Short mmCIF file of C-alpha atoms in Angstrom, two decimals:
data_model
loop_
_atom_site.label_atom_id
_atom_site.label_comp_id
_atom_site.label_asym_id
_atom_site.label_seq_id
_atom_site.Cartn_x
_atom_site.Cartn_y
_atom_site.Cartn_z
CA MET F 1 0.71 -18.47 -77.76
CA MET F 2 3.66 -16.54 -78.79
CA TRP F 3 4.92 -19.58 -80.39
CA LEU F 4 1.88 -20.33 -82.31
CA SER F 5 1.37 -16.75 -83.57
CA TRP F 6 4.94 -16.68 -84.61
CA ARG F 7 4.91 -19.97 -86.28
CA GLN F 8 1.67 -18.99 -88.25
CA PHE F 9 3.44 -15.55 -89.08
CA ARG F 10 6.89 -16.87 -89.78
CA ALA F 11 6.59 -17.37 -93.62
CA GLN F 12 5.07 -13.76 -94.13
CA ALA F 13 7.76 -12.47 -91.81
CA ILE F 14 10.42 -14.18 -93.92
CA VAL F 15 9.01 -12.77 -97.20
CA ALA F 16 8.86 -9.29 -95.67
CA ALA F 17 12.54 -9.67 -94.29
CA SER F 18 13.83 -10.73 -97.80
CA GLY F 19 12.08 -7.97 -99.41
CA LEU F 20 13.52 -5.55 -96.94
CA ALA F 21 16.91 -6.84 -97.11
CA ALA F 22 16.86 -6.58 -101.01
CA VAL F 23 15.73 -2.93 -100.70
CA ALA F 24 18.40 -2.29 -98.07
CA ILE F 25 21.12 -3.70 -100.54
CA VAL F 26 20.08 -1.45 -103.26
CA LEU F 27 19.77 1.61 -101.04
CA ALA F 28 23.01 0.96 -99.38
CA VAL F 29 25.08 0.52 -102.64
CA SER F 30 23.40 3.21 -104.43
CA GLY F 31 23.22 5.51 -101.30
CA VAL F 32 26.96 5.23 -100.72
CA GLN F 33 27.57 6.17 -104.39
CA LEU F 34 25.24 9.16 -104.08
CA ALA F 35 27.05 10.38 -101.03
CA ASP F 36 30.22 10.17 -102.71
CA LYS F 37 29.04 11.93 -105.71
CA PHE F 38 27.69 14.71 -103.59
CA HIS F 39 30.84 15.18 -101.73
CA THR F 40 33.00 14.94 -105.06
CA SER F 41 30.61 17.52 -106.71
CA MET F 42 31.00 20.08 -103.85
CA THR F 43 34.71 19.88 -103.69
CA GLY F 44 36.19 23.25 -103.78
CA CYS F 45 32.87 24.89 -103.68
CA GLN F 46 33.79 27.13 -100.77
CA ALA F 47 37.07 28.29 -102.55
CA HIS F 48 35.04 29.13 -105.58
CA GLY F 49 32.36 30.80 -103.55
CA SER F 50 29.38 29.35 -105.28
CA CYS F 51 28.28 26.37 -103.28
CA GLY F 52 24.75 26.94 -104.62
CA GLN F 53 25.77 26.52 -108.09
CA PHE F 54 27.83 23.42 -107.43
CA ALA F 55 24.69 21.92 -105.43
CA TYR F 56 22.52 22.80 -108.34
CA THR F 57 24.82 21.17 -110.89
CA PHE F 58 24.88 18.03 -108.65
CA LEU F 59 21.09 17.83 -108.40
CA THR F 60 20.54 18.24 -112.22
CA THR F 61 22.91 15.36 -112.67
CA VAL F 62 20.98 13.19 -110.44
CA ASP F 63 17.50 14.50 -112.16
CA GLY F 64 16.55 11.76 -114.83
CA SER F 65 19.41 9.41 -113.65
CA GLY F 66 19.11 5.94 -112.28
CA TYR F 67 19.09 7.53 -108.63
CA GLN F 68 15.97 9.31 -109.47
CA VAL F 69 14.53 5.81 -110.33
CA VAL F 70 15.61 4.37 -107.03
CA ALA F 71 14.19 7.22 -105.28
CA LEU F 72 10.85 7.03 -106.95
CA ILE F 73 10.58 3.42 -106.59
CA SER F 74 11.50 3.73 -103.02
CA VAL F 75 9.00 6.37 -102.21
CA GLY F 76 6.37 4.29 -104.01
CA LEU F 77 7.24 1.50 -101.46
CA ILE F 78 6.90 3.79 -98.63
CA TYR F 79 3.40 4.41 -99.69
CA ALA F 80 2.58 0.95 -100.72
CA VAL F 81 4.00 -0.99 -97.75
CA PRO F 82 1.29 0.12 -95.20
CA GLY F 83 -1.34 -0.96 -97.50
CA LEU F 84 0.45 -4.30 -98.37
CA ILE F 85 0.84 -5.14 -94.75
CA GLY F 86 -2.92 -4.51 -94.23
CA VAL F 87 -3.66 -6.65 -97.13
CA PHE F 88 -1.34 -9.75 -96.53
CA TRP F 89 -0.87 -9.46 -92.60
CA GLY F 90 -3.87 -7.68 -91.27
CA ALA F 91 -6.88 -9.08 -93.17
CA PRO F 92 -5.79 -12.74 -92.74
CA LEU F 93 -4.99 -12.36 -89.24
CA ILE F 94 -8.41 -13.57 -87.99
CA THR F 95 -10.27 -14.26 -91.34
CA ARG F 96 -7.66 -17.09 -92.21
CA GLU F 97 -8.71 -18.84 -88.98
CA LEU F 98 -12.18 -18.32 -89.62
CA GLU F 99 -11.85 -19.73 -93.09
CA GLY F 100 -9.70 -22.78 -91.94
CA HIS F 101 -12.29 -23.27 -89.21
CA THR F 102 -9.22 -23.34 -86.75
CA LEU F 103 -10.67 -20.87 -84.30
CA SER F 104 -12.33 -23.65 -82.48
CA LEU F 105 -8.81 -25.29 -82.16
CA ALA F 106 -7.22 -22.18 -80.98
CA TRP F 107 -10.02 -21.05 -78.73
CA THR F 108 -10.16 -24.34 -76.88
CA GLN F 109 -6.39 -24.48 -75.74
CA SER F 110 -5.76 -23.18 -72.38
CA VAL F 111 -5.40 -19.56 -73.57
CA THR F 112 -8.15 -16.94 -73.26
CA ARG F 113 -9.57 -15.40 -76.31
CA THR F 114 -8.56 -11.96 -75.18
CA ARG F 115 -4.96 -13.07 -74.73
CA TRP F 116 -4.96 -14.99 -78.01
CA LEU F 117 -6.04 -11.74 -79.81
CA ALA F 118 -3.77 -9.47 -78.10
CA VAL F 119 -0.60 -11.59 -78.74
CA LYS F 120 -1.59 -11.83 -82.39
CA VAL F 121 -2.18 -8.10 -82.84
CA ALA F 122 0.78 -7.12 -80.73
CA MET F 123 3.26 -9.35 -82.67
CA ILE F 124 1.97 -8.42 -86.24
CA GLY F 125 1.77 -4.78 -85.15
CA LEU F 126 5.31 -4.61 -83.83
CA VAL F 127 6.64 -6.35 -87.01
CA ALA F 128 4.56 -4.09 -89.22
CA ALA F 129 5.87 -1.04 -87.44
CA ALA F 130 9.50 -2.20 -87.53
CA THR F 131 9.03 -3.06 -91.31
CA ALA F 132 7.72 0.36 -92.09
CA GLY F 133 10.17 2.24 -89.76
CA LEU F 134 13.16 0.52 -91.09
CA LEU F 135 12.21 1.22 -94.55
CA SER F 136 11.55 4.89 -93.79
CA PHE F 137 14.86 5.09 -91.98
CA MET F 138 16.82 3.66 -94.84
CA LEU F 139 15.24 6.00 -97.32
CA SER F 140 15.87 9.00 -95.14
CA TRP F 141 19.51 8.18 -94.93
CA TRP F 142 19.73 7.59 -98.76
CA ILE F 143 17.96 10.86 -99.58
CA ASN F 144 20.03 12.94 -97.24
CA PRO F 145 22.64 14.34 -99.89
CA LEU F 146 19.87 15.44 -102.04
CA TYR F 147 18.32 17.45 -99.26
CA GLU F 148 21.78 18.90 -98.33
CA ALA F 149 22.30 19.82 -101.90
CA SER F 150 18.92 21.10 -102.03
CA ALA F 151 19.26 23.49 -98.96
CA LYS F 152 22.60 24.73 -100.42
CA VAL F 153 20.87 25.75 -103.64
CA GLY F 154 18.78 28.42 -102.15
CA ALA F 155 16.91 29.60 -99.06
CA GLY F 156 13.52 28.06 -98.97
CA ASP F 157 13.47 26.71 -102.41
CA ARG F 158 12.33 23.60 -103.34
CA VAL F 159 14.39 21.92 -105.90
CA LEU F 160 13.64 18.65 -104.91
CA SER F 161 10.03 18.88 -105.66
CA ARG F 162 10.65 18.22 -109.43
CA LEU F 163 12.55 15.21 -108.60
CA TRP F 164 10.48 14.30 -105.70
CA PRO F 165 6.66 14.31 -105.56
CA GLY F 166 6.44 11.98 -102.66
CA GLU F 167 8.61 13.77 -100.39
CA PHE F 168 6.14 13.89 -97.71
CA GLY F 169 5.97 10.07 -97.72
CA VAL F 170 9.44 9.94 -96.73
CA ASN F 171 10.16 12.65 -94.33
CA GLY F 172 6.66 13.79 -93.35
CA SER F 173 6.59 17.30 -91.82
CA ARG F 174 10.29 17.41 -91.45
CA ARG F 175 10.58 19.62 -94.40
CA SER F 176 7.15 21.47 -93.96
CA ASP F 177 9.02 24.61 -93.54
CA THR F 178 9.81 24.52 -97.14
CA ARG F 179 7.39 26.18 -99.64
CA LEU F 180 4.80 23.86 -100.91
CA SER F 181 4.52 25.26 -104.26
CA PRO F 182 6.00 22.78 -106.94
CA SER F 183 6.11 25.37 -109.51
CA LEU F 184 9.86 25.86 -109.04
CA SER F 185 11.83 27.02 -112.06
CA ALA F 186 15.49 25.91 -112.01
CA SER F 187 16.68 29.53 -113.05
CA HIS F 188 14.78 30.97 -110.28
CA SER F 189 16.43 28.62 -107.68
CA VAL F 190 20.00 29.34 -108.80
CA SER F 191 19.75 33.04 -108.65
CA MET W 1 -17.08 -33.29 -58.28
CA THR W 2 -20.11 -35.39 -59.28
CA VAL W 3 -21.48 -33.37 -62.23
CA VAL W 4 -19.44 -32.48 -65.31
CA LEU W 5 -22.08 -30.48 -67.28
CA GLU W 6 -25.09 -28.91 -65.66
CA SER W 7 -27.44 -26.62 -67.71
CA ARG W 8 -30.47 -24.90 -66.72
CA ALA W 9 -33.29 -23.77 -69.38
CA LEU W 10 -30.31 -23.25 -71.84
CA SER W 11 -31.37 -21.70 -75.09
CA LYS W 12 -29.86 -20.46 -78.15
CA ARG W 13 -31.03 -18.58 -80.99
CA TYR W 14 -29.48 -17.63 -84.35
CA GLY W 15 -31.38 -14.69 -85.41
CA ARG W 16 -35.03 -16.15 -85.63
CA ARG W 17 -33.87 -19.76 -85.59
CA ARG W 18 -34.03 -21.54 -82.36
CA ALA W 19 -31.21 -23.93 -82.31
CA LEU W 20 -31.65 -24.94 -78.75
CA ILE W 21 -34.72 -24.67 -76.58
CA ASP W 22 -34.94 -24.80 -72.79
CA CYS W 23 -32.31 -27.39 -72.34
CA THR W 24 -31.85 -28.70 -68.84
CA LEU W 25 -29.22 -31.38 -68.23
CA SER W 26 -27.04 -32.87 -65.59
CA ILE W 27 -24.34 -35.08 -66.76
CA PRO W 28 -22.64 -37.11 -64.03
CA ALA W 29 -18.85 -37.40 -63.71
CA GLY W 30 -16.98 -40.34 -65.07
CA ARG W 31 -19.30 -41.34 -67.69
CA VAL W 32 -19.17 -41.66 -71.44
CA ALA W 33 -22.18 -39.81 -72.53
CA GLY W 34 -23.57 -39.90 -75.96
CA LEU W 35 -25.45 -36.98 -77.42
CA VAL W 36 -27.56 -38.23 -80.35
CA GLY W 37 -30.24 -36.82 -82.61
CA PRO W 38 -30.84 -36.18 -86.39
CA ASN W 39 -28.90 -33.86 -88.26
CA GLY W 40 -29.55 -30.07 -87.49
CA ALA W 41 -31.19 -31.04 -84.01
CA GLY W 42 -28.71 -28.69 -82.15
CA LYS W 43 -26.05 -31.07 -81.07
CA THR W 44 -23.25 -28.85 -82.19
CA THR W 45 -24.79 -25.84 -80.63
CA LEU W 46 -25.11 -27.56 -77.34
CA LEU W 47 -21.35 -28.70 -77.42
CA ASN W 48 -20.20 -25.31 -78.56
CA LEU W 49 -22.03 -23.73 -75.64
CA ALA W 50 -20.27 -26.44 -73.50
CA VAL W 51 -16.80 -25.26 -74.58
CA GLY W 52 -17.58 -21.60 -74.49
CA LEU W 53 -17.33 -21.03 -78.40
CA LEU W 54 -20.86 -19.90 -78.16
CA ALA W 55 -22.66 -17.75 -75.51
CA PRO W 56 -26.08 -18.73 -74.52
CA THR W 57 -29.04 -16.53 -75.36
CA SER W 58 -30.68 -17.46 -72.20
CA GLY W 59 -30.28 -19.94 -69.41
CA THR W 60 -27.14 -21.01 -67.75
CA ILE W 61 -24.53 -23.75 -68.34
CA GLU W 62 -21.79 -24.86 -66.02
CA VAL W 63 -18.98 -27.27 -66.92
CA LEU W 64 -16.93 -28.84 -64.17
CA GLY W 65 -18.62 -26.19 -61.82
CA GLY W 66 -17.34 -23.15 -63.96
CA GLN W 67 -18.53 -21.01 -66.70
CA PRO W 68 -17.13 -22.29 -70.10
CA ALA W 69 -13.98 -20.72 -71.38
CA SER W 70 -13.89 -18.08 -68.71
CA SER W 71 -10.43 -18.59 -67.52
CA PRO W 72 -7.21 -20.43 -68.62
CA GLU W 73 -7.65 -22.93 -65.84
CA GLN W 74 -11.11 -23.66 -66.98
CA LEU W 75 -9.97 -23.99 -70.48
CA ALA W 76 -7.50 -26.36 -69.40
CA ARG W 77 -9.77 -28.82 -67.80
CA VAL W 78 -12.01 -29.22 -70.84
CA GLY W 79 -10.65 -30.94 -74.13
CA PHE W 80 -12.71 -30.32 -77.43
CA VAL W 81 -12.58 -31.62 -80.80
CA ALA W 82 -14.90 -29.91 -83.23
CA GLN W 83 -16.92 -31.38 -85.90
CA ASP W 84 -14.61 -30.71 -88.75
CA THR W 85 -11.43 -31.81 -86.71
CA PRO W 86 -9.71 -28.50 -87.01
CA ILE W 87 -5.97 -28.67 -87.53
CA CYS W 88 -3.58 -26.00 -88.99
CA ALA W 89 -2.90 -27.11 -92.67
CA GLY W 90 0.47 -25.39 -92.83
CA LEU W 91 1.86 -26.86 -89.60
CA THR W 92 3.46 -30.43 -89.46
CA VAL W 93 2.20 -33.05 -86.91
CA ALA W 94 5.32 -32.46 -84.70
CA ASP W 95 4.17 -28.54 -84.86
CA HIS W 96 0.95 -29.51 -83.57
CA LEU W 97 2.32 -31.16 -80.68
CA LYS W 98 4.51 -28.23 -79.97
CA LEU W 99 1.43 -26.05 -80.26
CA GLY W 100 -0.29 -28.16 -77.70
CA ALA W 101 2.76 -28.21 -75.42
CA LYS W 102 3.12 -24.21 -75.65
CA MET W 103 -0.53 -23.56 -75.10
CA ASN W 104 -1.32 -26.07 -72.29
CA PRO W 105 0.02 -25.90 -68.78
CA ARG W 106 -1.00 -29.80 -68.25
CA TRP W 107 0.27 -31.06 -71.67
CA GLY W 108 1.49 -34.75 -71.60
CA ASP W 109 4.17 -34.59 -74.06
CA GLY W 110 5.20 -38.31 -73.59
CA LEU W 111 1.50 -39.20 -73.94
CA ALA W 112 1.15 -37.17 -77.25
CA ARG W 113 4.21 -38.87 -78.77
CA ARG W 114 3.07 -42.19 -77.71
CA ARG W 115 -0.33 -41.76 -79.28
CA ILE W 116 1.05 -40.27 -82.41
CA GLY W 117 3.42 -43.36 -82.73
CA THR W 118 0.55 -45.85 -82.05
CA VAL W 119 -1.88 -44.44 -84.50
CA GLY W 120 0.88 -44.43 -87.17
CA LEU W 121 1.29 -40.59 -87.85
CA ASP W 122 4.56 -39.16 -89.34
CA PRO W 123 5.63 -36.23 -87.18
CA ARG W 124 7.20 -34.50 -90.24
CA GLN W 125 3.96 -34.80 -92.31
CA ARG W 126 2.05 -31.56 -92.90
CA ALA W 127 -1.32 -31.67 -91.30
CA GLY W 128 -3.02 -30.35 -94.64
CA LYS W 129 -2.04 -33.55 -96.34
CA LEU W 130 -3.50 -35.98 -93.86
CA SER W 131 -6.34 -38.12 -94.70
CA GLY W 132 -9.73 -37.45 -92.79
CA GLY W 133 -9.10 -40.28 -90.39
CA GLN W 134 -5.71 -39.35 -89.69
CA ARG W 135 -6.87 -35.64 -89.08
CA ALA W 136 -9.40 -36.96 -86.62
CA ARG W 137 -6.77 -38.79 -84.90
CA LEU W 138 -4.42 -35.90 -84.66
CA ALA W 139 -7.17 -33.80 -83.48
CA LEU W 140 -8.11 -36.26 -80.79
CA THR W 141 -4.52 -36.60 -79.64
CA LEU W 142 -4.12 -32.84 -79.12
CA ALA W 143 -7.41 -32.94 -77.02
CA ILE W 144 -6.26 -36.04 -74.93
CA ALA W 145 -2.69 -35.04 -74.34
CA LYS W 146 -4.02 -31.75 -72.91
CA ARG W 147 -5.08 -33.85 -70.02
CA PRO W 148 -8.56 -32.57 -69.70
CA GLU W 149 -10.99 -33.81 -66.99
CA PHE W 150 -13.68 -33.62 -69.46
CA LEU W 151 -13.41 -34.45 -73.16
CA ILE W 152 -16.09 -33.21 -75.60
CA LEU W 153 -16.19 -34.68 -79.10
CA ASP W 154 -18.38 -33.47 -81.92
CA GLU W 155 -19.25 -35.85 -84.50
CA LEU W 156 -15.75 -37.19 -84.60
CA VAL W 157 -16.41 -40.68 -85.76
CA ALA W 158 -18.40 -39.70 -88.74
CA SER W 159 -15.40 -39.13 -90.94
CA LEU W 160 -14.00 -42.68 -90.20
CA ASP W 161 -14.54 -45.83 -92.20
CA PRO W 162 -16.21 -48.78 -90.01
CA LEU W 163 -12.99 -50.37 -88.97
CA ALA W 164 -11.16 -47.16 -88.18
CA ARG W 165 -14.41 -45.94 -86.29
CA ARG W 166 -14.33 -49.22 -84.15
CA GLN W 167 -10.61 -48.84 -83.27
CA PHE W 168 -11.11 -45.17 -82.57
CA LEU W 169 -13.87 -45.73 -80.27
CA GLN W 170 -12.01 -48.48 -78.61
CA GLY W 171 -8.91 -46.08 -78.27
CA LEU W 172 -11.18 -43.48 -76.75
CA MET W 173 -12.78 -45.85 -74.35
CA GLU W 174 -9.03 -46.86 -73.13
CA ALA W 175 -8.04 -43.17 -72.90
CA ALA W 176 -11.12 -42.59 -70.78
CA VAL W 177 -10.53 -45.31 -68.38
CA GLU W 178 -6.81 -44.67 -68.20
CA HIS W 179 -7.07 -40.95 -67.64
CA GLU W 180 -10.34 -41.19 -65.75
CA LEU W 181 -12.01 -38.90 -68.35
CA SER W 182 -15.70 -37.89 -68.50
CA VAL W 183 -16.56 -37.88 -72.08
CA LEU W 184 -19.42 -36.08 -74.21
CA ILE W 185 -19.64 -37.30 -77.61
CA SER W 186 -22.09 -36.60 -80.27
CA SER W 187 -23.06 -38.55 -83.26
CA HIS W 188 -25.97 -39.13 -85.45
CA LEU W 189 -24.81 -42.78 -85.83
CA VAL W 190 -26.39 -44.26 -82.82
CA ALA W 191 -25.03 -47.81 -83.45
CA ASP W 192 -21.48 -46.39 -82.90
CA LEU W 193 -22.24 -44.91 -79.56
CA GLU W 194 -24.16 -47.81 -78.45
CA ARG W 195 -20.87 -49.77 -77.91
CA VAL W 196 -19.40 -47.12 -75.75
CA CYS W 197 -21.78 -44.97 -73.98
CA ASP W 198 -23.33 -45.40 -70.54
CA TYR W 199 -25.15 -42.31 -70.50
CA LEU W 200 -27.58 -40.97 -73.27
CA ILE W 201 -29.14 -37.72 -74.38
CA VAL W 202 -31.51 -37.43 -77.18
CA LEU W 203 -31.86 -34.19 -78.73
CA ILE W 204 -34.51 -33.68 -81.44
CA GLU W 205 -35.81 -30.45 -82.94
CA SER W 206 -33.56 -28.33 -80.64
CA ARG W 207 -35.13 -30.01 -77.30
CA VAL W 208 -33.76 -32.66 -74.98
CA GLN W 209 -36.20 -35.46 -75.47
CA LEU W 210 -34.50 -38.12 -73.20
CA ALA W 211 -31.62 -37.92 -70.91
CA GLY W 212 -30.29 -40.49 -68.54
CA ASP W 213 -28.35 -43.75 -67.77
CA VAL W 214 -28.34 -46.12 -70.48
CA ASP W 215 -29.25 -49.06 -68.35
CA GLY W 216 -31.99 -46.97 -66.61
CA LEU W 217 -33.50 -45.97 -70.02
CA LEU W 218 -33.29 -49.31 -71.48
CA THR W 219 -35.08 -51.03 -68.40
CA ALA W 220 -37.72 -48.28 -68.34
CA HIS W 221 -38.57 -48.69 -71.95
CA ARG W 222 -40.48 -51.82 -72.93
CA LEU W 223 -41.25 -53.04 -76.31
CA LEU W 224 -44.73 -54.77 -76.23
CA THR W 225 -46.46 -57.10 -78.76
CA GLY W 226 -49.98 -58.16 -78.25
CA PRO W 227 -53.40 -58.30 -79.73
CA ARG W 228 -54.77 -55.03 -81.31
CA CYS W 229 -55.66 -52.67 -78.74
CA ASP W 230 -56.79 -48.94 -78.39
CA VAL W 231 -53.84 -46.88 -77.03
CA SER W 232 -56.16 -44.79 -75.01
CA ALA W 233 -57.18 -47.72 -73.12
CA LEU W 234 -53.81 -48.50 -71.76
CA PRO W 235 -52.79 -48.11 -68.06
CA ALA W 236 -52.31 -44.66 -67.17
CA ASP W 237 -48.70 -45.01 -66.08
CA TRP W 238 -47.70 -46.22 -69.59
CA GLN W 239 -46.12 -43.46 -71.56
CA VAL W 240 -46.54 -44.63 -75.25
CA ILE W 241 -43.45 -43.52 -77.32
CA SER W 242 -44.55 -45.25 -80.38
CA ALA W 243 -47.41 -47.50 -81.50
CA SER W 244 -47.93 -49.36 -84.71
CA HIS W 245 -50.95 -51.49 -85.37
CA THR W 246 -51.65 -54.28 -88.02
CA ASP W 247 -55.14 -55.84 -88.24
CA ARG W 248 -54.54 -58.12 -85.35
CA GLN W 249 -51.47 -56.85 -83.67
CA SER W 250 -50.28 -53.86 -81.86
CA THR W 251 -46.57 -53.07 -81.23
CA LEU W 252 -45.96 -50.51 -78.58
CA LEU W 253 -42.99 -49.03 -77.10
CA VAL W 254 -43.77 -47.75 -73.69
CA ARG W 255 -41.97 -46.02 -70.79
CA THR W 256 -43.11 -47.31 -67.43
CA THR W 257 -41.63 -47.97 -64.19
CA SER W 258 -44.31 -50.66 -63.37
CA LEU W 259 -43.92 -54.40 -64.45
CA VAL W 260 -46.14 -55.44 -67.27
CA THR W 261 -48.10 -58.28 -65.65
CA ASP W 262 -50.74 -58.57 -68.54
CA PRO W 263 -49.87 -61.96 -69.97
CA GLY W 264 -51.50 -60.65 -73.36
CA TRP W 265 -48.36 -58.75 -73.97
CA ALA W 266 -44.98 -60.36 -75.05
CA VAL W 267 -42.36 -58.09 -73.35
CA ASP W 268 -39.13 -57.50 -75.26
CA GLN W 269 -35.94 -55.51 -74.22
CA ILE W 270 -35.27 -52.77 -76.52
CA SER W 271 -31.74 -51.74 -78.00
CA MET W 272 -30.36 -48.14 -77.51
CA GLU W 273 -30.75 -47.69 -81.28
CA ASP W 274 -34.30 -48.67 -81.54
CA LEU W 275 -35.05 -46.46 -78.58
CA VAL W 276 -33.44 -43.46 -80.17
CA LEU W 277 -35.18 -44.02 -83.47
CA ALA W 278 -38.56 -44.37 -81.68
CA TYR W 279 -38.00 -40.99 -80.35
CA MET W 280 -36.91 -39.57 -83.46
CA SER W 281 -40.09 -40.90 -85.29
CA LYS W 282 -42.23 -39.68 -82.45
CA ALA W 283 -40.80 -36.15 -82.89
CA ALA W 284 -41.16 -36.54 -86.68
CA MET W 285 -44.79 -37.31 -86.34
CA THR W 286 -45.78 -34.41 -84.18
CA PRO W 287 -43.91 -31.54 -85.68
CA GLU W 288 -47.39 -29.52 -86.27
CA VAL W 289 -48.10 -29.71 -82.62
CA ASN W 290 -44.79 -28.50 -81.59
CA ARG W 291 -44.94 -25.42 -84.05
CA THR W 292 -48.33 -24.65 -82.78
CA LEU W 293 -47.09 -24.60 -79.30
CA GLU W 294 -44.34 -22.33 -80.33
CA VAL W 295 -46.52 -19.99 -82.16
CA GLN W 296 -48.94 -19.43 -79.30
CA ARG W 297 -46.29 -18.59 -76.90
#
């Protein structure tokens, strides 16, 4: 039963894995650069005594750059992936068998229907959770310099919100302690 | 085990439509049983109940002494090929064999490979690209290599051309003998089944009209030709299935256990096809009566 579920799901899993790998490459390359850029930007800030200013400068260079594009697309993906999984994996899970009339084949092998359904749902459920989890993990890692910078800019301020409308999608309630007002002005945050 | 399928007052209803009514059957083991009837008579419904793809509305059905599809062991003992010979279009022939091997504890891999070889299927070919006849052969191979005790085939021969049909049925007979299978095969092509069946079930308008050993049924029914007569004046133990009259002659199909001694009647043996057709036309001629009965109930 495992074999059949996997065999039927293999093509979809390969598509998902390739997509994930492509995203991983983009995020890894740009993420390392972003972290580098952050560390370079912050060099000597302690001696200067204005780490907030340095961090703010860093954030403004990111704002509107290619990094922001990557960030927005990734956040879009975070929101889109569960829906896509539902459409391309969830919906055809049973309906494809109904449509192809293969239920009578699957249900007359020596495997009960309960087990058949359980294995199918468990397998796709696990792969779906792993896909979404991996994507979320990669993006959390990628975004970290921006959060660090943001934290240095000012207490409780939400510099990222300008850059980052979909923040919740990435980190959920991790940053729920920050103010939810997006009407942050740059001058306010620096002061 | 002497009975492979036993049903009592089995009925199935789809919404308001009654697909199977009060079906009581007892099919002995070791037989090739033919289930015949016109399209829409309820053949597929009965077979789907037997493999547990459907649940009865009322009544009971037992296959090999157990409830259909109730456990992996029960499933392993019954092989089934559905009407549309389902195969997974995206999988190759070899994948199908692997599927069978992975999903059936009693799978006979050598048997499956031998069959694939003899029917000329390329293991690397995608099942979706097979012709109707090849699909049927692949589906049958899956069902046989599962090594069931009871094989149920729904209209499997309908998709084959006459030569392929004959070869197919021959192959089926050989497999049945070789593996000591009981077989239940449905068809609306009576002539095909005539060659292979030794047990017959006639299902018309959702009801079992006739069921029994083919030889027994054929000897119990006689085709009589004689001078024109009044059907109501015939002996009491003659059950008239069909009667046709010309100006001078009457032709009757009667079911009787007694010998026909009246020399006025010329007695002929009847073929299975004629027998089935007689029951079909009998049912076709009395639909109103049936309907009235159903309404009154």
